[in-house]
Coordinates of C-alpha atoms in Angstrom, one line a residue:
Chain A
M711 CA 122.1 9.7 -60.2
S712 CA 123.2 13.3 -59.8
A713 CA 120.9 14.6 -57.5
L714 CA 121.6 11.8 -55.6
W715 CA 125.4 12.4 -55.4
T716 CA 124.9 16.3 -54.7
H717 CA 122.5 15.6 -51.7
L718 CA 124.6 13.1 -50.2
V719 CA 127.7 15.3 -50.5
K720 CA 125.5 17.9 -49.2
D721 CA 124.6 16.0 -46.3
L722 CA 128.0 15.1 -45.4
R723 CA 129.4 18.6 -45.9
I724 CA 127.1 19.9 -43.3
E725 CA 127.6 17.2 -40.9
W726 CA 131.6 17.5 -41.8
R727 CA 131.3 21.3 -40.6
S728 CA 128.6 20.6 -37.8
R729 CA 129.5 17.1 -36.2
E730 CA 125.9 17.3 -34.5
A731 CA 124.5 14.2 -35.7
I732 CA 127.5 11.6 -34.6
N733 CA 128.8 13.8 -31.6
S734 CA 124.9 14.0 -30.2
M735 CA 124.4 9.7 -31.1
L736 CA 128.1 9.3 -29.7
F737 CA 127.9 10.9 -26.7
F738 CA 124.2 9.2 -26.0
A739 CA 124.7 5.5 -26.9
L740 CA 127.8 5.7 -24.6
L741 CA 125.6 7.3 -21.7
V742 CA 122.7 3.8 -22.9
V743 CA 125.8 1.3 -22.7
V744 CA 126.9 3.0 -19.2
L745 CA 123.1 2.9 -17.8
F746 CA 122.4 -0.5 -18.8
S747 CA 126.0 -1.9 -17.5
L748 CA 125.4 -0.4 -14.0
A749 CA 121.7 -1.2 -14.2
F750 CA 122.4 -4.9 -14.6
D751 CA 126.2 -5.2 -13.3
P752 CA 126.9 -7.9 -16.4
Q753 CA 129.3 -10.7 -15.5
A754 CA 130.9 -12.9 -18.0
A755 CA 128.2 -15.6 -19.2
F756 CA 125.9 -13.0 -18.6
A757 CA 127.2 -10.2 -20.1
R758 CA 127.7 -12.2 -23.3
E759 CA 123.7 -13.2 -23.3
I760 CA 122.7 -9.4 -22.9
A761 CA 125.6 -7.8 -24.8
G762 CA 123.6 -8.1 -28.1
G763 CA 120.5 -6.5 -27.2
V764 CA 122.4 -3.6 -24.9
L765 CA 124.1 -2.5 -28.4
C766 CA 121.2 -2.8 -30.5
V767 CA 118.6 -0.7 -28.1
A768 CA 121.4 1.7 -27.8
I769 CA 122.0 1.7 -31.3
L770 CA 118.1 2.6 -31.9
F771 CA 117.7 5.2 -29.3
A772 CA 120.8 7.1 -30.3
S773 CA 119.6 7.1 -33.9
V774 CA 116.2 8.5 -33.4
S775 CA 117.9 11.7 -32.1
A776 CA 119.6 11.8 -35.2
L777 CA 116.7 10.8 -37.7
N778 CA 114.5 13.6 -36.2
Q779 CA 116.9 15.8 -37.0
A780 CA 117.5 14.8 -40.7
W781 CA 115.1 16.7 -42.1
A782 CA 113.7 18.9 -39.1
R783 CA 117.3 21.0 -40.8
E784 CA 116.0 21.1 -44.2
I785 CA 112.6 23.5 -42.5
R786 CA 114.9 26.6 -41.5
H787 CA 114.6 29.0 -44.5
Q788 CA 111.9 26.5 -46.1
V789 CA 114.6 24.6 -48.2
L790 CA 111.9 21.5 -47.7
D791 CA 109.4 23.7 -50.1
A792 CA 112.1 23.9 -52.1
Q793 CA 113.0 20.8 -52.6
R794 CA 109.5 19.9 -53.0
M795 CA 109.2 22.0 -56.2
A796 CA 112.2 20.6 -57.6
P797 CA 111.8 18.0 -60.7
T798 CA 114.5 15.7 -58.7
P799 CA 112.9 12.1 -58.3
G800 CA 112.1 12.0 -54.6
A801 CA 113.8 8.4 -54.0
E802 CA 117.3 9.7 -55.1
M803 CA 116.8 12.2 -52.3
F804 CA 115.3 9.5 -50.0
L805 CA 118.4 7.3 -50.4
A806 CA 121.1 10.0 -50.6
K807 CA 119.4 11.0 -47.0
V808 CA 119.6 6.6 -46.2
L809 CA 123.4 6.6 -47.1
A810 CA 124.3 9.7 -45.4
N811 CA 122.7 8.4 -41.8
F812 CA 123.9 5.0 -42.2
L813 CA 127.3 6.3 -42.7
F814 CA 126.9 8.7 -39.2
V815 CA 125.2 5.3 -37.7
T816 CA 128.0 2.7 -38.8
I817 CA 130.9 5.8 -38.0
V818 CA 129.2 5.5 -34.3
Q819 CA 129.3 2.2 -34.0
A820 CA 132.8 2.0 -34.9
I821 CA 134.0 3.7 -32.2
L822 CA 131.5 2.3 -29.6
A823 CA 132.4 -0.9 -30.3
P824 CA 135.6 -1.6 -29.0
V825 CA 134.3 1.2 -25.7
F826 CA 131.8 -1.7 -25.5
L827 CA 133.6 -4.9 -25.5
V828 CA 136.0 -3.4 -22.7
F829 CA 133.2 -2.4 -20.7
Y830 CA 131.4 -5.5 -20.9
N831 CA 134.2 -7.7 -20.5
L832 CA 133.3 -9.4 -23.7
Q833 CA 135.1 -11.9 -25.9
I834 CA 133.3 -13.5 -29.1
L835 CA 133.2 -17.1 -29.3
G836 CA 131.8 -17.5 -32.5
D837 CA 132.4 -16.2 -36.0
G838 CA 133.1 -12.9 -35.2
W839 CA 133.4 -11.7 -39.2
K840 CA 129.5 -12.1 -39.0
L841 CA 129.0 -8.8 -37.0
A842 CA 130.1 -7.3 -40.2
L843 CA 126.9 -8.7 -41.7
V844 CA 124.6 -8.3 -38.9
L845 CA 125.2 -4.8 -37.7
P846 CA 125.3 -2.8 -41.1
L847 CA 121.8 -4.8 -42.3
G848 CA 120.3 -4.2 -38.7
T849 CA 121.6 -0.4 -39.4
W850 CA 120.3 -0.4 -42.8
A851 CA 117.1 -1.2 -42.0
L852 CA 117.1 0.9 -39.1
V853 CA 118.4 4.1 -41.2
A854 CA 116.1 3.3 -43.9
N855 CA 112.8 2.6 -42.0
G856 CA 113.9 5.8 -39.5
T857 CA 114.4 8.4 -42.3
F858 CA 111.3 6.9 -43.9
F859 CA 109.1 7.7 -40.9
A860 CA 111.0 10.8 -40.1
A861 CA 109.9 12.3 -43.5
L862 CA 106.6 11.0 -42.6
S863 CA 106.0 12.9 -39.3
I864 CA 107.9 16.2 -40.0
R865 CA 104.9 18.0 -40.8
S866 CA 103.1 17.1 -37.4
R867 CA 102.7 18.3 -33.9
N868 CA 105.2 16.8 -31.4
R869 CA 107.3 15.1 -34.6
E870 CA 110.1 14.6 -31.9
L871 CA 107.8 12.2 -30.2
L872 CA 106.1 10.9 -33.1
L873 CA 109.0 9.5 -34.7
P874 CA 109.4 6.7 -31.8
L875 CA 106.2 6.3 -31.5
I876 CA 105.3 5.2 -35.3
L877 CA 109.3 3.6 -35.9
F878 CA 109.5 1.4 -33.3
P879 CA 106.8 -0.9 -33.7
I880 CA 107.9 -2.0 -37.3
F881 CA 111.3 -2.1 -36.4
I882 CA 110.4 -4.8 -33.5
P883 CA 111.4 -7.8 -36.0
A884 CA 114.4 -6.7 -37.4
L885 CA 115.1 -5.6 -33.8
L886 CA 115.1 -9.3 -32.9
A887 CA 116.9 -10.4 -35.7
M888 CA 119.8 -8.6 -34.9
V889 CA 119.5 -9.0 -31.0
L890 CA 119.0 -12.4 -31.8
A891 CA 122.1 -12.7 -34.5
T892 CA 124.8 -10.6 -32.0
G893 CA 123.5 -12.9 -29.2
A894 CA 124.4 -16.0 -31.5
I895 CA 127.8 -15.0 -32.8
L896 CA 128.8 -13.5 -28.8
T897 CA 128.0 -17.1 -27.5
G898 CA 128.7 -19.2 -29.8
Q899 CA 125.9 -21.3 -29.2
S900 CA 123.8 -21.6 -32.2
D901 CA 124.1 -20.2 -36.1
P902 CA 123.3 -16.8 -36.8
T903 CA 122.7 -17.7 -40.4
L904 CA 118.8 -17.5 -40.5
W905 CA 118.6 -14.2 -38.7
I906 CA 121.2 -12.9 -41.0
K907 CA 119.1 -13.8 -44.4
M908 CA 116.0 -12.2 -42.3
L909 CA 117.3 -8.7 -41.8
A910 CA 118.1 -8.9 -45.3
G911 CA 114.9 -9.9 -46.1
Y912 CA 114.1 -7.3 -44.5
D913 CA 115.9 -4.6 -45.7
I914 CA 115.0 -5.8 -49.4
I915 CA 111.0 -5.4 -48.4
F916 CA 111.3 -2.1 -46.8
T917 CA 113.7 -0.2 -48.7
T918 CA 111.6 -1.4 -51.9
A919 CA 108.6 -0.1 -50.4
S920 CA 110.4 2.8 -49.4
L921 CA 111.5 3.8 -52.5
L922 CA 108.2 3.5 -54.0
L923 CA 106.1 5.3 -51.6
F924 CA 108.5 7.9 -50.7
D925 CA 107.2 10.4 -53.4
V926 CA 103.9 10.0 -51.6
V927 CA 104.8 11.0 -48.4
F928 CA 107.0 13.8 -49.3
H929 CA 104.6 15.5 -51.6
A930 CA 101.6 14.8 -49.4
E931 CA 99.0 17.5 -49.5
Chain B
M1385 CA 65.6 3.5 -44.5
K1386 CA 68.9 3.3 -43.7
K1387 CA 68.1 3.8 -40.2
V1388 CA 65.9 0.9 -39.8
S1389 CA 67.9 -1.2 -41.5
I1390 CA 70.9 -0.9 -38.7
S1391 CA 68.0 -0.6 -35.9
L1392 CA 66.8 -4.0 -37.6
Y1393 CA 70.0 -5.4 -38.0
A1394 CA 71.1 -4.2 -34.3
A1395 CA 68.3 -6.5 -32.8
V1396 CA 69.5 -9.2 -34.6
T1397 CA 73.0 -9.0 -33.9
V1398 CA 71.9 -8.3 -30.0
A1399 CA 69.8 -11.7 -30.3
L1400 CA 72.8 -14.0 -32.0
L1401 CA 75.0 -12.5 -28.9
I1402 CA 72.1 -13.7 -26.1
W1403 CA 71.9 -17.1 -28.1
G1404 CA 75.6 -17.2 -28.4
Y1405 CA 76.2 -16.7 -24.5
Y1406 CA 73.5 -19.3 -24.5
Q1407 CA 75.4 -21.9 -26.2
A1408 CA 78.8 -21.3 -25.0
I1409 CA 77.6 -20.9 -21.5
F1410 CA 74.7 -23.7 -21.1
V1411 CA 75.2 -25.7 -24.1
A1412 CA 78.7 -27.1 -24.8
P1413 CA 80.2 -29.4 -23.1
N1414 CA 83.1 -29.3 -20.6
D1415 CA 86.4 -29.4 -22.0
A1416 CA 87.8 -33.3 -21.6
Q1417 CA 91.2 -31.6 -19.8
Q1418 CA 90.6 -27.8 -19.2
G1419 CA 87.0 -27.9 -17.9
E1420 CA 85.2 -24.7 -17.7
I1421 CA 88.1 -22.4 -18.9
F1422 CA 88.5 -23.7 -22.3
R1423 CA 84.9 -21.5 -22.6
I1424 CA 86.7 -18.3 -23.3
I1425 CA 87.6 -19.7 -26.7
Y1426 CA 84.2 -19.2 -27.6
C1427 CA 85.0 -15.2 -27.0
H1428 CA 88.6 -15.0 -27.5
V1429 CA 88.7 -16.9 -30.9
P1430 CA 86.1 -14.9 -32.9
S1431 CA 87.7 -11.9 -31.4
A1432 CA 90.8 -12.9 -32.9
S1433 CA 89.0 -13.8 -36.3
V1434 CA 87.2 -10.3 -36.5
A1435 CA 90.5 -8.1 -35.1
F1436 CA 92.2 -9.8 -38.1
T1437 CA 89.6 -9.3 -40.5
F1438 CA 89.3 -5.3 -40.1
F1439 CA 93.2 -5.0 -40.1
F1440 CA 93.0 -6.0 -43.4
I1441 CA 89.9 -3.7 -44.4
N1442 CA 92.1 -1.0 -42.8
L1443 CA 94.2 -2.5 -46.1
V1444 CA 92.3 -2.5 -48.4
G1445 CA 91.2 1.3 -47.4
C1446 CA 94.6 2.6 -47.4
I1447 CA 95.5 1.4 -50.8
G1448 CA 92.3 2.5 -52.3
F1449 CA 92.7 6.0 -50.6
L1450 CA 96.4 6.2 -52.1
A1451 CA 95.0 4.8 -55.7
S1452 CA 92.0 6.9 -55.9
R1453 CA 93.0 10.5 -54.0
H1454 CA 93.9 12.6 -57.1
D1455 CA 91.0 11.5 -59.5
Y1456 CA 88.2 10.4 -57.1
P1457 CA 88.3 12.6 -53.8
D1458 CA 84.8 11.8 -53.1
R1459 CA 85.2 7.6 -53.0
A1460 CA 89.1 8.2 -51.4
Q1461 CA 86.9 10.1 -48.4
K1462 CA 85.1 6.8 -48.4
F1463 CA 87.9 4.7 -48.4
D1464 CA 89.8 6.8 -45.7
A1465 CA 86.5 6.1 -43.3
W1466 CA 86.4 2.4 -43.8
A1467 CA 90.5 2.9 -43.2
L1468 CA 89.9 4.6 -39.7
A1469 CA 87.1 2.3 -39.0
G1470 CA 88.8 -0.9 -39.5
A1471 CA 91.9 -0.2 -37.5
E1472 CA 89.8 1.6 -34.8
V1473 CA 87.4 -1.4 -34.4
G1474 CA 90.1 -3.9 -34.8
V1475 CA 92.2 -2.5 -32.1
V1476 CA 89.6 -2.8 -29.7
F1477 CA 89.0 -6.1 -30.4
C1478 CA 92.5 -7.1 -30.7
S1479 CA 92.7 -6.0 -27.0
V1480 CA 89.7 -8.3 -25.9
V1481 CA 91.9 -10.9 -27.6
L1482 CA 94.7 -9.4 -25.6
T1483 CA 92.5 -9.8 -22.2
T1484 CA 90.7 -13.1 -22.8
G1485 CA 94.3 -14.6 -23.8
P1486 CA 96.3 -14.3 -20.5
L1487 CA 93.0 -15.2 -18.4
W1488 CA 93.0 -18.6 -20.1
G1489 CA 97.2 -18.8 -20.4
R1490 CA 97.1 -18.0 -16.5
R1491 CA 94.4 -21.4 -15.7
A1492 CA 95.8 -23.1 -18.4
W1493 CA 99.6 -22.8 -18.4
G1494 CA 99.9 -21.0 -15.3
I1495 CA 101.9 -18.2 -16.4
W1496 CA 99.9 -14.5 -18.0
W1497 CA 102.2 -14.2 -20.7
T1498 CA 104.8 -15.8 -22.8
W1499 CA 107.1 -14.3 -25.7
D1500 CA 105.2 -16.8 -28.2
A1501 CA 105.0 -16.5 -32.0
R1502 CA 101.5 -15.8 -31.8
L1503 CA 101.2 -13.9 -28.9
T1504 CA 103.8 -11.3 -30.1
T1505 CA 102.6 -11.2 -33.5
T1506 CA 99.1 -10.4 -32.2
L1507 CA 100.9 -7.6 -29.3
V1508 CA 102.8 -6.1 -31.9
L1509 CA 100.1 -6.0 -34.4
W1510 CA 97.8 -4.1 -31.7
L1511 CA 101.5 -2.0 -31.3
I1512 CA 101.5 -1.0 -34.8
Y1513 CA 97.7 -0.2 -35.4
V1514 CA 97.5 2.1 -32.2
S1515 CA 100.6 3.8 -33.7
Y1516 CA 98.8 4.5 -37.2
L1517 CA 95.8 5.7 -34.8
L1518 CA 98.0 8.2 -32.8
L1519 CA 99.9 9.3 -36.0
R1520 CA 95.8 10.3 -37.5
R1521 CA 95.8 12.4 -34.0
F1522 CA 99.3 14.0 -34.1
A1523 CA 99.3 14.8 -37.6
A1524 CA 97.0 17.8 -38.5
G1525 CA 95.2 18.8 -42.2
P1526 CA 94.3 16.6 -45.2
Q1527 CA 97.8 15.1 -45.9
M1528 CA 97.1 13.2 -42.5
Q1529 CA 95.0 10.8 -44.7
T1530 CA 97.8 10.1 -47.2
L1531 CA 100.8 9.5 -44.3
A1532 CA 98.7 7.4 -42.7
A1533 CA 97.5 5.2 -45.6
V1534 CA 101.1 4.9 -46.0
L1535 CA 102.0 4.0 -42.3
G1536 CA 98.9 1.4 -42.7
I1537 CA 100.5 -0.3 -45.4
F1538 CA 104.2 -0.7 -44.0
G1539 CA 102.5 -1.6 -41.2
A1540 CA 100.4 -4.4 -43.0
L1541 CA 103.9 -5.5 -44.5
D1542 CA 105.3 -6.1 -41.3
V1543 CA 102.5 -8.5 -40.1
P1544 CA 103.6 -11.5 -41.9
I1545 CA 107.5 -10.9 -41.2
V1546 CA 106.8 -10.5 -37.0
Y1547 CA 104.8 -13.7 -37.4
M1548 CA 107.8 -15.8 -39.4
S1549 CA 110.2 -14.6 -37.2
N1550 CA 108.5 -15.4 -33.7
R1551 CA 108.0 -18.6 -35.5
W1552 CA 111.4 -19.1 -36.1
W1553 CA 111.9 -18.1 -32.2
R1554 CA 109.7 -19.9 -30.3
T1555 CA 106.1 -21.4 -30.1
Q1556 CA 103.9 -22.4 -27.1
H1557 CA 100.5 -21.0 -28.3
P1558 CA 97.9 -24.4 -28.9
A1559 CA 98.5 -25.2 -32.5
P1560 CA 96.0 -24.4 -34.9
V1561 CA 92.5 -26.3 -34.0
F1562 CA 90.5 -25.3 -37.4
F1563 CA 92.6 -26.5 -40.6
S1564 CA 95.0 -28.3 -39.5
S1565 CA 96.2 -31.5 -40.0
A1566 CA 98.1 -32.3 -36.5
P1567 CA 96.7 -35.2 -34.3
G1568 CA 94.4 -33.7 -32.0
A1569 CA 92.8 -31.2 -34.4
G1570 CA 89.2 -30.7 -34.9
M1571 CA 86.7 -29.7 -32.3
A1572 CA 83.5 -32.0 -31.2
A1573 CA 80.5 -31.3 -33.0
S1574 CA 79.1 -30.6 -29.2
M1575 CA 81.6 -28.2 -29.0
L1576 CA 81.6 -27.0 -32.8
R1577 CA 77.7 -25.8 -33.2
P1578 CA 78.4 -23.1 -30.0
F1579 CA 81.8 -22.0 -31.8
L1580 CA 80.0 -21.2 -34.7
W1581 CA 77.1 -19.5 -33.3
N1582 CA 79.7 -17.3 -31.6
M1583 CA 82.0 -16.8 -34.4
L1584 CA 79.0 -15.6 -36.3
A1585 CA 77.1 -13.5 -33.1
W1586 CA 80.9 -11.5 -33.0
F1587 CA 81.0 -11.0 -36.8
A1588 CA 77.6 -9.6 -37.0
W1589 CA 78.8 -7.2 -33.3
G1590 CA 81.9 -6.6 -34.9
V1591 CA 80.7 -5.2 -38.6
L1592 CA 78.0 -3.6 -36.7
I1593 CA 80.3 -1.3 -34.8
L1594 CA 82.4 -1.0 -38.0
I1595 CA 79.5 0.9 -40.1
L1596 CA 78.4 3.0 -37.3
R1597 CA 82.3 4.0 -36.8
F1598 CA 82.1 4.6 -40.8
H1599 CA 79.2 6.5 -40.7
V1600 CA 80.4 8.5 -37.5
E1601 CA 83.6 9.3 -39.7
R1602 CA 81.5 10.3 -42.9
H1603 CA 79.7 12.7 -41.1
R1604 CA 82.6 14.0 -39.6
Q1605 CA 84.2 14.6 -42.9
Q1606 CA 81.1 15.7 -44.5
I1607 CA 80.9 19.1 -41.8
A1608 CA 84.7 19.3 -42.0
A1609 CA 83.8 20.0 -45.9
R1610 CA 80.8 22.2 -45.3
E1611 CA 82.5 24.2 -42.8
A1612 CA 86.0 24.7 -45.0
E1613 CA 83.9 25.9 -47.9
A1614 CA 81.8 28.5 -45.7
A1615 CA 85.1 29.5 -44.4
L1616 CA 85.9 30.1 -48.5
A1617 CA 82.5 31.8 -48.8
E1618 CA 82.7 34.6 -46.4
P1619 CA 84.1 37.7 -47.5

């Protein structure tokens, strides 16, 4: 576990000094929210219907920009090669990256959510506390898969373009569950339990697969 | 010998396709409710079965490649060729399904497209395997096969989740005609026989293309290997 801790502290320290990922994500997500509210001009009931989708898609687009940097940052000075030679299990390094990025995206969400409520004049009609389940579960699905695919696409041409191309199709069911659960909570018209369970299942399945296959991807020759 | 048997098989396939077309258009009776338009089932359903089968072949190829890439490099190359052929030909058949489906839906439902469980699953499946093929294009070098195999496994993992999520969400596609206990399921014998002929013909056609694609990829691999050896031999 010490390797996990070392990598996590290193990633957090880099982010603390540069604040690249959080700032770019925050501004990008804010832009998407503003663009959507200008494009659709949402009013009370309609705003509640689409708000969940807008929030999820904004976070999805924003995190791709940060996830692209997650491993690309390590290419400079051949850090990636050094890590490949180090005897640490890849799974720990992967988990450290996921935890760090999960934290960044969660911070962005925490800042963005109040702005969002103001822009869309939202009142939560369902059980608001369930959002504290839905958003972390959805974020985990996004960040775990995104970190994995970022490592997968790191050595290809056009890697910044390739990441969304391979991440989005796989992420579709999680996005659907996240959007429907958020919508159900905001409108209070249906029960989000099924979608929360589905998100949890998705997280378990894909996190397990990522942990098992990460070494294969990381050491691919 | 190999060439002769493949040509013979191709000839049989073409004959089967002609026979299947004849059965579907001239022999099968009109559907009681849908009239002529239902005949699209003779192309639509076999293509869907072929596409799903070939995506399964892709999964087998991916797992086989990952399992044998260190110890049996030659076998791994064969697995990789099967995986590529399965994904590529599967995407083509999946495109046929996604084209013929809306043609039928426009007449039967009055709409081209609906976000129903089976339609969405097929579309997402198509997207996943197109992204698999894109990865093979973008990622260069020998590591590409490993990365593609991992993505193939992820894609296959996603399929049941997509299907279940959409099932819970909404379902409009006609209930399965076969292997179902729902009332009204099943097919009259006069329609079933043409259907089975078409199933056989489209499968034979799909397998023919699959084998050809496999051989093309094997040739490409062998040429690439020879070129690499020649480059090494140069002083």
